[in-house]
Amino acid sequence: MERRMGTDKISANEIKAKNRQNIYQYIRERGSVSKQEIVVDMQLSLPTVTANLDYLKKQGLIDTSGKIKHTGGRNATAFSYIKNARTAIGVDITANHITAVAVDLSGEIVSMERRRIQFNLEDDLYLREIGEVVECVKRDAQIADTNLLGVGISVQSLISNDGEYIEYGKALNFTRRRREEIAAYVPYRSRLVHDSYAAGYRETWTNHKFQNAFYISLSNSVGGSVIIDDAIYEGNTHKGGEIGHLEVVSEGGELCYCGRRGCFDTVCRAGKLTDYTEGSLEEFFHLLENGDETARSLWDTYLDHLSRAIHNVRMLFDGMVILGGYVGAYMGKYLDDIYRRVDERNPFGDRAKDYLVECQYKVEASAAGAALFYIDEFLENI
């Protein structure tokens, strides 16, 4: 935006671009509209609307084959957006898996590939596997090179502002490793994305009731993301939402991968449950549902720590709290118990059931969220 004598002035090209973006967004939100509806609702001139619709059609972004039926007169052309006109790919890298998803312009996952393989950036075969998983979903979703927006790579670490290197990656011991190393066999635009930020963003991208929220990721490690006014708040040094390293055990406590003791990560990571079932979260909850005493005891302790963290988050942010990650995906049956535990801590009489929810996206939220960064970039620059 240009500045002239202390007054913001928007250039003609910027006005054209904003009109184009607004018209396209209007079509996306309504699914199918007539040209006259756009003119009236957006209060734009017919030539302006016509020119922008022609542009969007030439770019392959809208479809004009449908008709809107009227009770009298000729049926009007229906303008609708094409979901798969562009696609982004997201990859989630964890200690034992590589997962890739293809995401269309609506945010829907249209293809997914998950492979079990141990994390090892020193192994060229592992790096090749990342590239092969990307190519697999690209083929399955039939994405042309010209329509692929980019590949977001979700990693369990803090990321530099430009998405080029790992600032802090002790969980998998890969601090300072660079994007070009990890994506050595990914021949497309790519960037690194913090996994908790990606998962939280996925959760709030299509659900605007979560305008302000805190997403707690309960997976192999514990993380979080702060959403303020529909955007991820990263903090001054990209550590916003790092709930996993809140000190919750004051005396002693288990050693965290960060080198300190008593972190929230040490008491609410998925391993606190799956160590009992040889790594299977599904088996743990099966035992829990069938009255296994050890599973019940582990779960009771887990919820005690979790309820304390939820209460603290609520006191700090006074917004919605979303339980996500591997464990969060199983929370539905246990929410009433969690509500009770959280409410017992709250001095203001707030009811947890009014602000605490389980995640909506239970499958590959981090991978899909990483792809959405490229979807947003595209939508902002049509």
PDB file of N, CA, C and O in Angstrom, residues 170 244-245 249 251-267 269 272:
ATOM      1  N   LYS A 170      14.416 -30.643  19.382  1.00  0.00           N
ATOM      2  CA  LYS A 170      14.974 -31.649  20.277  1.00  0.00           C
ATOM      3  C   LYS A 170      14.135 -32.921  20.342  1.00  0.00           C
ATOM      4  O   LYS A 170      14.660 -33.992  20.658  1.00  0.00           O
ATOM      5  N   GLY A 244       3.442 -27.614  25.995  1.00  0.00           N
ATOM      6  CA  GLY A 244       4.127 -28.836  26.409  1.00  0.00           C
ATOM      7  C   GLY A 244       5.235 -28.610  27.409  1.00  0.00           C
ATOM      8  O   GLY A 244       5.621 -29.543  28.125  1.00  0.00           O
ATOM      9  N   HIS A 245       5.735 -27.374  27.490  1.00  0.00           N
ATOM     10  CA  HIS A 245       6.854 -27.100  28.389  1.00  0.00           C
ATOM     11  C   HIS A 245       6.463 -26.205  29.560  1.00  0.00           C
ATOM     12  O   HIS A 245       7.328 -25.613  30.206  1.00  0.00           O
ATOM     13  N   VAL A 249       4.728 -30.293  37.257  1.00  0.00           N
ATOM     14  CA  VAL A 249       5.149 -31.096  38.405  1.00  0.00           C
ATOM     15  C   VAL A 249       6.241 -30.316  39.109  1.00  0.00           C
ATOM     16  O   VAL A 249       7.355 -30.180  38.600  1.00  0.00           O
ATOM     17  N   GLU A 251       7.902 -30.686  42.064  1.00  0.00           N
ATOM     18  CA  GLU A 251       9.029 -31.365  42.699  1.00  0.00           C
ATOM     19  C   GLU A 251       9.452 -32.575  41.877  1.00  0.00           C
ATOM     20  O   GLU A 251       8.684 -33.521  41.698  1.00  0.00           O
ATOM     21  N   GLY A 252      10.653 -32.522  41.351  1.00  0.00           N
ATOM     22  CA  GLY A 252      11.151 -33.657  40.572  1.00  0.00           C
ATOM     23  C   GLY A 252      10.417 -33.788  39.261  1.00  0.00           C
ATOM     24  O   GLY A 252      10.381 -32.876  38.452  1.00  0.00           O
ATOM     25  N   GLY A 253       9.790 -34.922  39.063  1.00  0.00           N
ATOM     26  CA  GLY A 253       9.089 -35.151  37.807  1.00  0.00           C
ATOM     27  C   GLY A 253       9.967 -35.840  36.787  1.00  0.00           C
ATOM     28  O   GLY A 253      11.193 -35.879  36.894  1.00  0.00           O
ATOM     29  N   GLU A 254       9.332 -36.375  35.774  1.00  0.00           N
ATOM     30  CA  GLU A 254      10.052 -37.096  34.724  1.00  0.00           C
ATOM     31  C   GLU A 254      10.873 -36.132  33.881  1.00  0.00           C
ATOM     32  O   GLU A 254      10.489 -34.983  33.661  1.00  0.00           O
ATOM     33  N   LEU A 255      12.001 -36.616  33.392  1.00  0.00           N
ATOM     34  CA  LEU A 255      12.871 -35.805  32.535  1.00  0.00           C
ATOM     35  C   LEU A 255      12.236 -35.635  31.168  1.00  0.00           C
ATOM     36  O   LEU A 255      11.852 -36.600  30.514  1.00  0.00           O
ATOM     37  N   CYS A 256      12.098 -34.388  30.742  1.00  0.00           N
ATOM     38  CA  CYS A 256      11.544 -34.065  29.421  1.00  0.00           C
ATOM     39  C   CYS A 256      12.666 -34.065  28.380  1.00  0.00           C
ATOM     40  O   CYS A 256      13.841 -33.877  28.709  1.00  0.00           O
ATOM     41  N   TYR A 257      12.303 -34.238  27.121  1.00  0.00           N
ATOM     42  CA  TYR A 257      13.309 -34.200  26.058  1.00  0.00           C
ATOM     43  C   TYR A 257      14.001 -32.846  25.971  1.00  0.00           C
ATOM     44  O   TYR A 257      15.089 -32.720  25.412  1.00  0.00           O
ATOM     45  N   CYS A 258      13.386 -31.801  26.568  1.00  0.00           N
ATOM     46  CA  CYS A 258      13.990 -30.470  26.547  1.00  0.00           C
ATOM     47  C   CYS A 258      15.137 -30.353  27.550  1.00  0.00           C
ATOM     48  O   CYS A 258      15.871 -29.373  27.547  1.00  0.00           O
ATOM     49  N   GLY A 259      15.262 -31.361  28.420  1.00  0.00           N
ATOM     50  CA  GLY A 259      16.334 -31.354  29.404  1.00  0.00           C
ATOM     51  C   GLY A 259      15.900 -30.952  30.795  1.00  0.00           C
ATOM     52  O   GLY A 259      16.685 -31.022  31.745  1.00  0.00           O
ATOM     53  N   ARG A 260      14.656 -30.544  30.947  1.00  0.00           N
ATOM     54  CA  ARG A 260      14.139 -30.155  32.260  1.00  0.00           C
ATOM     55  C   ARG A 260      13.136 -31.191  32.758  1.00  0.00           C
ATOM     56  O   ARG A 260      12.688 -32.055  32.011  1.00  0.00           O
ATOM     57  N   ARG A 261      12.773 -31.068  34.009  1.00  0.00           N
ATOM     58  CA  ARG A 261      11.827 -32.016  34.605  1.00  0.00           C
ATOM     59  C   ARG A 261      10.495 -31.340  34.908  1.00  0.00           C
ATOM     60  O   ARG A 261      10.440 -30.143  35.148  1.00  0.00           O
ATOM     61  N   GLY A 262       9.447 -32.154  34.900  1.00  0.00           N
ATOM     62  CA  GLY A 262       8.135 -31.667  35.306  1.00  0.00           C
ATOM     63  C   GLY A 262       7.316 -31.005  34.229  1.00  0.00           C
ATOM     64  O   GLY A 262       6.273 -30.413  34.519  1.00  0.00           O
ATOM     65  N   CYS A 263       7.724 -31.080  32.952  1.00  0.00           N
ATOM     66  CA  CYS A 263       6.973 -30.443  31.862  1.00  0.00           C
ATOM     67  C   CYS A 263       5.641 -31.151  31.631  1.00  0.00           C
ATOM     68  O   CYS A 263       5.507 -32.360  31.841  1.00  0.00           O
ATOM     69  N   PHE A 264       4.665 -30.396  31.151  1.00  0.00           N
ATOM     70  CA  PHE A 264       3.362 -30.949  30.808  1.00  0.00           C
ATOM     71  C   PHE A 264       3.495 -32.095  29.805  1.00  0.00           C
ATOM     72  O   PHE A 264       2.738 -33.072  29.852  1.00  0.00           O
ATOM     73  N   ASP A 265       4.466 -31.998  28.910  1.00  0.00           N
ATOM     74  CA  ASP A 265       4.703 -33.047  27.918  1.00  0.00           C
ATOM     75  C   ASP A 265       4.956 -34.398  28.580  1.00  0.00           C
ATOM     76  O   ASP A 265       4.531 -35.441  28.076  1.00  0.00           O
ATOM     77  N   THR A 266       5.619 -34.385  29.722  1.00  0.00           N
ATOM     78  CA  THR A 266       5.998 -35.657  30.356  1.00  0.00           C
ATOM     79  C   THR A 266       4.807 -36.373  30.983  1.00  0.00           C
ATOM     80  O   THR A 266       4.892 -37.584  31.244  1.00  0.00           O
ATOM     81  N   VAL A 267       3.704 -35.675  31.225  1.00  0.00           N
ATOM     82  CA  VAL A 267       2.562 -36.310  31.886  1.00  0.00           C
ATOM     83  C   VAL A 267       1.357 -36.487  30.960  1.00  0.00           C
ATOM     84  O   VAL A 267       0.437 -37.246  31.293  1.00  0.00           O
ATOM     85  N   ARG A 269       1.765 -36.687  27.201  1.00  0.00           N
ATOM     86  CA  ARG A 269       2.040 -37.207  25.865  1.00  0.00           C
ATOM     87  C   ARG A 269       1.337 -38.564  25.721  1.00  0.00           C
ATOM     88  O   ARG A 269       1.010 -39.234  26.707  1.00  0.00           O
ATOM     89  N   LYS A 272       2.263 -41.880  27.675  1.00  0.00           N
ATOM     90  CA  LYS A 272       1.861 -42.162  29.055  1.00  0.00           C
ATOM     91  C   LYS A 272       0.735 -43.192  29.082  1.00  0.00           C
ATOM     92  O   LYS A 272       0.523 -43.860  30.104  1.00  0.00           O
TER      93      LYS A 272
END
